[in-house]
């Protein structure tokens, strides 16, 4: 029997508006924007499956129903293409639907990533869970980024954030950490700041959209006051855990594309296309 994964559930905050992609995102969720033929959120779900998870908890909002439809059977379409050469184009998504359980809840108001995660609490219960921000698309040669983080969780049993070194001028787009390097590329976090100006940033180690969170984060989030931008920030809640030495930051192996920006989106499209046509 396959070893039971340490983490079963992956949460996808997916209520954001995606204003940087207007008008494309006027009536279509930004998570459904495709890189080649696959919507962004499907890459995220595949990464979670690769890490041994099969319960996908998605925090949606108004205008996001296409996500639910995507992870469901489309009888008419499947009937139409059955037996044709096109049938195989649905094989991957069909596999996902067969293997995973999807649950959804709606975030009524946009009050920040911390609030979105807290909104997902009824879908998760009281257990450690992963978080994927689908507009950060991560690719790696072998093991997926989330899978690397689960291995680390098994060792450290605390919250984990994925980080990368960024251009110090861009710290105001990210949560930024500082800490002690306890193994190569692995830090015990002592400080976390949400979107500091370059002058105020403790380092250039930026959090990207992959987290493993221990469930006490929900209790902390319930008490967390609005921070940067008047929003409830997951970074502030994690700082509470970091004070107790309970947050690890991990320089993952692989590459992240910021598909929430047009530059990153185009770069991901071009590089994944080159990869695909190389084979
Ligand atoms: C969020 C987090 C930030 C993190 C980033 C990663 O910001 O608040 O700490 O660095 O995701 O993508 P957002 O990009 O939603 O503004």
Tab-separated table of C-alpha atoms and ligand atoms in Angstrom:
chain	number	residue	atom	x	y	z
A	1	UNK	CA	0.000	0.000	0.000
A	2	UNK	CA	1.184	3.505	-0.796
A	3	UNK	CA	2.520	5.326	2.244
A	4	UNK	CA	-0.086	7.737	3.575
A	5	UNK	CA	1.077	11.270	2.989
A	6	UNK	CA	1.768	13.428	6.042
A	7	UNK	CA	-0.535	16.043	4.554
A	8	UNK	CA	-3.812	15.188	2.850
A	9	UNK	CA	-5.406	18.520	2.044
A	10	UNK	CA	-4.360	21.372	-0.180
A	11	UNK	CA	-6.092	24.735	0.041
A	12	UNK	CA	-6.334	27.003	-2.999
A	13	UNK	CA	-7.257	30.608	-2.275
A	14	UNK	CA	-8.940	31.530	-5.563
A	15	UNK	CA	-11.260	34.415	-4.861
A	16	UNK	CA	-9.024	37.246	-6.146
A	17	UNK	CA	-10.128	39.397	-9.060
A	18	UNK	CA	-7.080	39.159	-11.309
A	19	UNK	CA	-7.331	42.803	-12.280
A	20	UNK	CA	-3.920	42.723	-13.964
A	21	UNK	CA	-5.436	40.542	-16.671
A	22	UNK	CA	-8.526	42.593	-17.407
A	23	UNK	CA	-10.476	42.383	-19.602
A	24	UNK	CA	-9.637	38.639	-19.924
A	25	UNK	CA	-10.609	38.105	-16.292
A	26	UNK	CA	-13.831	40.102	-16.407
A	27	UNK	CA	-16.014	37.004	-16.487
A	28	UNK	CA	-13.360	34.266	-16.315
A	29	UNK	CA	-11.471	33.354	-13.139
A	30	UNK	CA	-7.757	34.235	-13.372
A	31	UNK	CA	-7.027	30.698	-12.139
A	32	UNK	CA	-8.526	29.413	-15.403
A	33	UNK	CA	-6.080	31.317	-17.627
A	34	UNK	CA	-4.234	28.649	-19.612
A	35	UNK	CA	-0.537	28.037	-19.892
A	36	UNK	CA	-0.535	26.092	-23.181
A	37	UNK	CA	-3.676	23.944	-22.881
A	38	UNK	CA	-3.993	23.673	-19.096
A	39	UNK	CA	-5.506	26.226	-16.741
A	40	UNK	CA	-3.183	27.525	-14.030
A	41	UNK	CA	-5.126	25.912	-11.209
A	42	UNK	CA	-4.785	22.476	-12.806
A	43	UNK	CA	-0.995	22.774	-12.593
A	44	UNK	CA	-1.452	23.508	-8.888
A	45	UNK	CA	-3.758	20.532	-8.340
A	46	UNK	CA	-1.290	18.261	-10.148
A	47	UNK	CA	1.527	19.525	-7.925
A	48	UNK	CA	-0.571	18.765	-4.819
A	49	UNK	CA	-1.319	15.253	-6.126
A	50	UNK	CA	2.368	14.744	-6.804
A	51	UNK	CA	2.891	15.543	-3.095
A	52	UNK	CA	0.453	12.770	-2.106
A	53	UNK	CA	-2.637	14.918	-1.521
A	54	UNK	CA	-6.051	14.076	-2.867
A	55	UNK	CA	-8.353	16.510	-1.103
A	56	UNK	CA	-8.493	19.912	-2.761
A	57	UNK	CA	-10.184	22.679	-0.811
A	58	UNK	CA	-10.867	25.704	-2.969
A	59	UNK	CA	-11.835	29.131	-1.646
A	60	UNK	CA	-13.713	30.775	-4.480
A	61	UNK	CA	-15.791	33.905	-4.862
A	62	UNK	CA	-18.376	35.413	-7.140
A	63	UNK	CA	-17.785	34.668	-10.814
A	64	UNK	CA	-15.603	31.616	-10.177
A	65	UNK	CA	-17.937	28.791	-11.130
A	66	UNK	CA	-15.806	27.808	-14.113
A	67	UNK	CA	-13.328	26.321	-11.615
A	68	UNK	CA	-15.978	23.945	-10.242
A	69	UNK	CA	-17.069	22.993	-13.737
A	70	UNK	CA	-13.480	22.306	-14.753
A	71	UNK	CA	-13.038	19.734	-11.984
A	72	UNK	CA	-16.248	17.944	-12.892
A	73	UNK	CA	-17.414	15.612	-15.636
A	74	UNK	CA	-18.688	17.173	-18.845
A	75	UNK	CA	-20.978	14.417	-20.105
A	76	UNK	CA	-21.922	16.039	-23.369
A	77	UNK	CA	-18.363	16.924	-24.361
A	78	UNK	CA	-17.006	13.531	-23.327
A	79	UNK	CA	-19.754	11.790	-25.278
A	80	UNK	CA	-19.018	13.904	-28.359
A	81	UNK	CA	-15.307	13.137	-28.488
A	82	UNK	CA	-15.455	9.518	-27.334
A	83	UNK	CA	-13.566	7.299	-29.752
A	84	UNK	CA	-11.965	10.247	-31.579
A	85	UNK	CA	-8.330	11.356	-31.505
A	86	UNK	CA	-9.355	14.197	-29.162
A	87	UNK	CA	-10.371	11.871	-26.338
A	88	UNK	CA	-6.840	11.722	-24.940
A	89	UNK	CA	-6.846	15.502	-24.433
A	90	UNK	CA	-9.191	15.018	-21.503
A	91	UNK	CA	-7.299	12.072	-20.008
A	92	UNK	CA	-5.292	14.106	-17.469
A	93	UNK	CA	-8.236	16.042	-16.102
A	94	UNK	CA	-10.339	12.894	-15.995
A	95	UNK	CA	-7.613	11.229	-13.928
A	96	UNK	CA	-7.652	14.160	-11.492
A	97	UNK	CA	-11.435	14.019	-11.146
A	98	UNK	CA	-11.295	10.275	-10.474
A	99	UNK	CA	-8.558	10.534	-7.855
A	100	UNK	CA	-9.412	13.700	-5.932
A	101	UNK	CA	-12.176	15.107	-3.803
A	102	UNK	CA	-12.932	18.775	-4.361
A	103	UNK	CA	-14.699	20.993	-1.894
A	104	UNK	CA	-15.524	24.668	-2.184
A	105	UNK	CA	-16.459	27.611	-0.087
A	106	UNK	CA	-16.902	31.242	-1.004
A	107	UNK	CA	-15.016	34.209	0.368
A	108	UNK	CA	-17.649	36.930	0.442
A	109	UNK	CA	-15.311	39.883	0.934
A	110	UNK	CA	-11.701	40.312	-0.155
A	111	UNK	CA	-9.878	40.900	3.120
A	112	UNK	CA	-6.479	39.448	2.323
A	113	UNK	CA	-4.735	36.090	2.003
A	114	UNK	CA	-4.944	35.401	5.745
A	115	UNK	CA	-8.688	35.937	5.626
A	116	UNK	CA	-9.002	33.683	2.552
A	117	UNK	CA	-7.142	30.900	4.373
A	118	UNK	CA	-9.315	31.331	7.467
A	119	UNK	CA	-12.394	31.123	5.224
A	120	UNK	CA	-11.186	27.658	4.169
A	121	UNK	CA	-11.137	26.353	7.756
A	122	UNK	CA	-14.476	24.470	7.530
A	123	UNK	CA	-13.102	22.550	4.522
A	124	UNK	CA	-9.976	21.496	6.386
A	125	UNK	CA	-10.797	20.878	10.026
A	126	UNK	CA	-7.926	20.681	12.479
A	127	UNK	CA	-5.020	19.130	10.609
A	128	UNK	CA	-1.852	20.371	8.904
A	129	UNK	CA	-2.501	21.436	5.322
A	130	UNK	CA	-0.803	22.852	2.251
A	131	UNK	CA	-1.598	26.079	0.445
A	132	UNK	CA	-0.987	26.742	-3.233
A	133	UNK	CA	-1.405	30.147	-4.829
A	134	UNK	CA	-2.137	29.019	-8.362
A	135	UNK	CA	-0.741	32.110	-10.057
A	136	UNK	CA	2.715	31.096	-8.852
A	137	UNK	CA	3.397	28.279	-11.283
A	138	UNK	CA	6.254	26.056	-10.111
A	139	UNK	CA	8.100	23.577	-12.262
A	140	UNK	CA	10.967	21.310	-11.315
A	141	UNK	CA	13.024	18.626	-12.959
A	142	UNK	CA	11.890	15.789	-10.708
A	143	UNK	CA	10.035	16.188	-7.425
A	144	UNK	CA	7.412	18.955	-7.270
A	145	UNK	CA	7.960	21.875	-4.903
A	146	UNK	CA	5.106	20.908	-2.577
A	147	UNK	CA	6.380	17.341	-2.402
A	148	UNK	CA	9.806	18.666	-1.367
A	149	UNK	CA	8.068	20.646	1.367
A	150	UNK	CA	6.126	17.615	2.656
A	151	UNK	CA	9.422	15.763	3.082
A	152	UNK	CA	10.663	18.717	5.111
A	153	UNK	CA	7.461	18.790	7.155
A	154	UNK	CA	7.988	15.147	8.109
A	155	UNK	CA	11.313	16.185	9.622
A	156	UNK	CA	10.436	19.528	11.260
A	157	UNK	CA	6.681	19.159	12.003
A	158	UNK	CA	6.039	22.913	11.801
A	159	UNK	CA	4.834	25.484	9.285
A	160	UNK	CA	6.943	25.830	6.150
A	161	UNK	CA	7.121	28.578	3.541
A	162	UNK	CA	8.850	28.280	0.178
A	163	UNK	CA	11.251	31.119	-0.553
A	164	UNK	CA	13.455	32.394	-3.335
A	165	UNK	CA	16.051	35.116	-3.651
A	166	UNK	CA	14.639	38.088	-5.456
A	167	UNK	CA	15.975	41.342	-6.804
A	168	UNK	CA	16.173	43.474	-3.623
A	169	UNK	CA	14.251	46.234	-5.412
A	170	UNK	CA	11.145	44.048	-5.513
A	171	UNK	CA	10.706	43.268	-1.827
A	172	UNK	CA	7.509	45.332	-1.741
A	173	UNK	CA	5.706	42.625	-3.758
A	174	UNK	CA	6.334	39.791	-1.302
A	175	UNK	CA	6.418	38.574	2.243
A	176	UNK	CA	10.103	38.685	3.189
A	177	UNK	CA	11.809	36.518	5.822
A	178	UNK	CA	15.003	36.498	7.827
A	179	UNK	CA	16.343	33.677	9.949
A	180	UNK	CA	19.161	31.314	10.753
A	181	UNK	CA	20.277	28.854	8.083
A	182	UNK	CA	20.093	25.513	9.885
A	183	UNK	CA	20.803	23.350	6.829
A	184	UNK	CA	21.824	24.498	3.340
A	185	UNK	CA	18.814	26.411	1.968
A	186	UNK	CA	16.705	25.805	5.099
A	187	UNK	CA	16.117	28.647	7.551
A	188	UNK	CA	14.502	28.801	10.950
A	189	UNK	CA	12.540	32.024	10.555
A	190	UNK	CA	12.974	34.805	13.103
A	191	UNK	CA	11.376	37.698	11.193
A	192	UNK	CA	8.684	38.001	8.544
A	193	UNK	CA	7.477	41.245	7.003
A	194	UNK	CA	4.708	41.687	4.460
A	195	UNK	CA	5.749	43.689	1.403
A	196	UNK	CA	8.452	45.865	2.981
A	197	UNK	CA	10.068	48.664	1.001
A	198	UNK	CA	13.607	47.746	-0.083
A	199	UNK	CA	14.956	49.997	2.672
A	200	UNK	CA	12.976	48.149	5.357
A	201	UNK	CA	13.439	44.603	4.052
A	202	UNK	CA	15.462	42.349	6.378
A	203	UNK	CA	16.784	40.261	3.428
A	204	UNK	CA	15.890	39.524	-0.189
A	205	UNK	CA	14.401	36.111	0.661
A	206	UNK	CA	10.819	36.279	-0.588
A	207	UNK	CA	7.940	33.952	0.179
A	208	UNK	CA	6.349	32.419	-2.905
A	209	UNK	CA	2.899	30.882	-3.142
A	210	UNK	CA	3.568	27.537	-1.419
A	211	UNK	CA	2.943	26.963	2.277
A	212	UNK	CA	2.493	24.110	4.709
A	213	UNK	CA	0.601	25.324	7.753
A	214	UNK	CA	-0.044	23.714	11.109
A	215	UNK	CA	-3.677	24.052	12.184
A	216	UNK	CA	-3.016	26.416	15.100
A	217	UNK	CA	-2.671	29.015	12.331
A	218	UNK	CA	-6.488	29.214	12.333
A	219	UNK	CA	-6.569	30.256	15.999
A	220	UNK	CA	-3.888	32.845	15.287
A	221	UNK	CA	-5.663	34.144	12.176
A	222	UNK	CA	-8.838	34.619	14.180
A	223	UNK	CA	-6.899	37.086	16.353
A	224	UNK	CA	-4.829	38.690	13.588
A	225	UNK	CA	-5.562	42.364	13.022
A	226	UNK	CA	-5.524	43.858	9.547
A	227	UNK	CA	-1.937	44.644	8.540
A	228	UNK	CA	-0.379	45.827	5.278
A	229	UNK	CA	-2.993	47.296	2.949
A	230	UNK	CA	-5.673	46.960	5.663
A	231	UNK	CA	-5.816	43.209	4.942
A	232	UNK	CA	-5.451	40.166	7.189
A	233	UNK	CA	-2.042	38.881	6.221
A	234	UNK	CA	-0.899	35.269	6.497
A	235	UNK	CA	2.624	36.656	6.943
A	236	UNK	CA	1.571	38.357	10.216
A	237	UNK	CA	-0.052	35.155	11.507
A	238	UNK	CA	3.034	33.143	10.589
A	239	UNK	CA	5.186	35.644	12.472
A	240	UNK	CA	3.355	34.545	15.642
A	241	UNK	CA	4.439	30.961	14.987
A	242	UNK	CA	7.943	32.131	14.066
A	243	UNK	CA	8.297	33.776	17.499
A	244	UNK	CA	8.065	30.254	18.943
A	245	UNK	CA	10.599	28.933	16.410
A	246	UNK	CA	7.862	27.122	14.502
A	247	UNK	CA	8.366	28.342	10.935
A	248	UNK	CA	10.878	26.986	8.436
A	249	UNK	CA	11.683	28.747	5.165
A	250	UNK	CA	12.855	26.562	2.332
A	251	UNK	CA	14.742	27.548	-0.798
A	252	UNK	CA	13.017	25.114	-3.098
A	253	UNK	CA	14.605	23.442	-6.068
A	254	UNK	CA	12.853	24.330	-9.303
A	255	UNK	CA	11.591	27.443	-11.024
A	256	UNK	CA	8.685	29.724	-10.221
A	257	UNK	CA	6.812	31.830	-12.743
A	258	UNK	CA	4.761	34.742	-11.434
A	259	UNK	CA	1.757	34.123	-13.660
A	260	UNK	CA	-0.122	36.877	-11.857
A	261	UNK	CA	1.968	39.272	-13.954
A	262	UNK	CA	1.907	39.521	-17.732
A	263	UNK	CA	5.702	39.158	-17.954
A	264	UNK	CA	5.738	35.972	-15.869
A	265	UNK	CA	2.733	34.577	-17.683
A	266	UNK	CA	4.319	35.065	-21.099
A	267	UNK	CA	7.650	33.676	-19.887
A	268	UNK	CA	5.940	30.548	-18.513
A	269	UNK	CA	4.050	30.087	-21.760
A	270	UNK	CA	7.182	30.412	-23.906
A	271	UNK	CA	9.374	28.205	-21.708
A	272	UNK	CA	6.787	25.452	-21.248
A	273	UNK	CA	6.119	25.533	-24.982
A	274	UNK	CA	9.852	25.167	-25.725
A	275	UNK	CA	10.003	22.295	-23.248
A	276	UNK	CA	7.005	20.586	-24.851
A	277	UNK	CA	8.263	20.904	-28.440
A	278	UNK	CA	11.779	19.742	-27.464
A	279	UNK	CA	10.484	16.232	-26.773
B	1	LIG	C1	0.842	36.953	-1.205
B	1	LIG	C2	1.429	37.054	0.194
B	1	LIG	C3	2.921	37.373	0.122
B	1	LIG	C4	3.633	36.342	-0.750
B	1	LIG	C5	2.948	36.247	-2.131
B	1	LIG	C6	3.514	35.092	-2.935
B	1	LIG	O1	0.864	38.233	-1.794
B	1	LIG	O2	0.740	38.047	0.923
B	1	LIG	O3	3.482	37.358	1.415
B	1	LIG	O4	4.989	36.700	-0.903
B	1	LIG	O5	1.538	36.025	-1.997
B	1	LIG	O6	2.986	35.050	-4.232
B	1	LIG	P1	0.008	38.586	-3.117
B	1	LIG	O7	0.851	38.142	-4.285
B	1	LIG	O8	-1.274	37.827	-3.010
B	1	LIG	O9	-0.177	40.063	-3.072
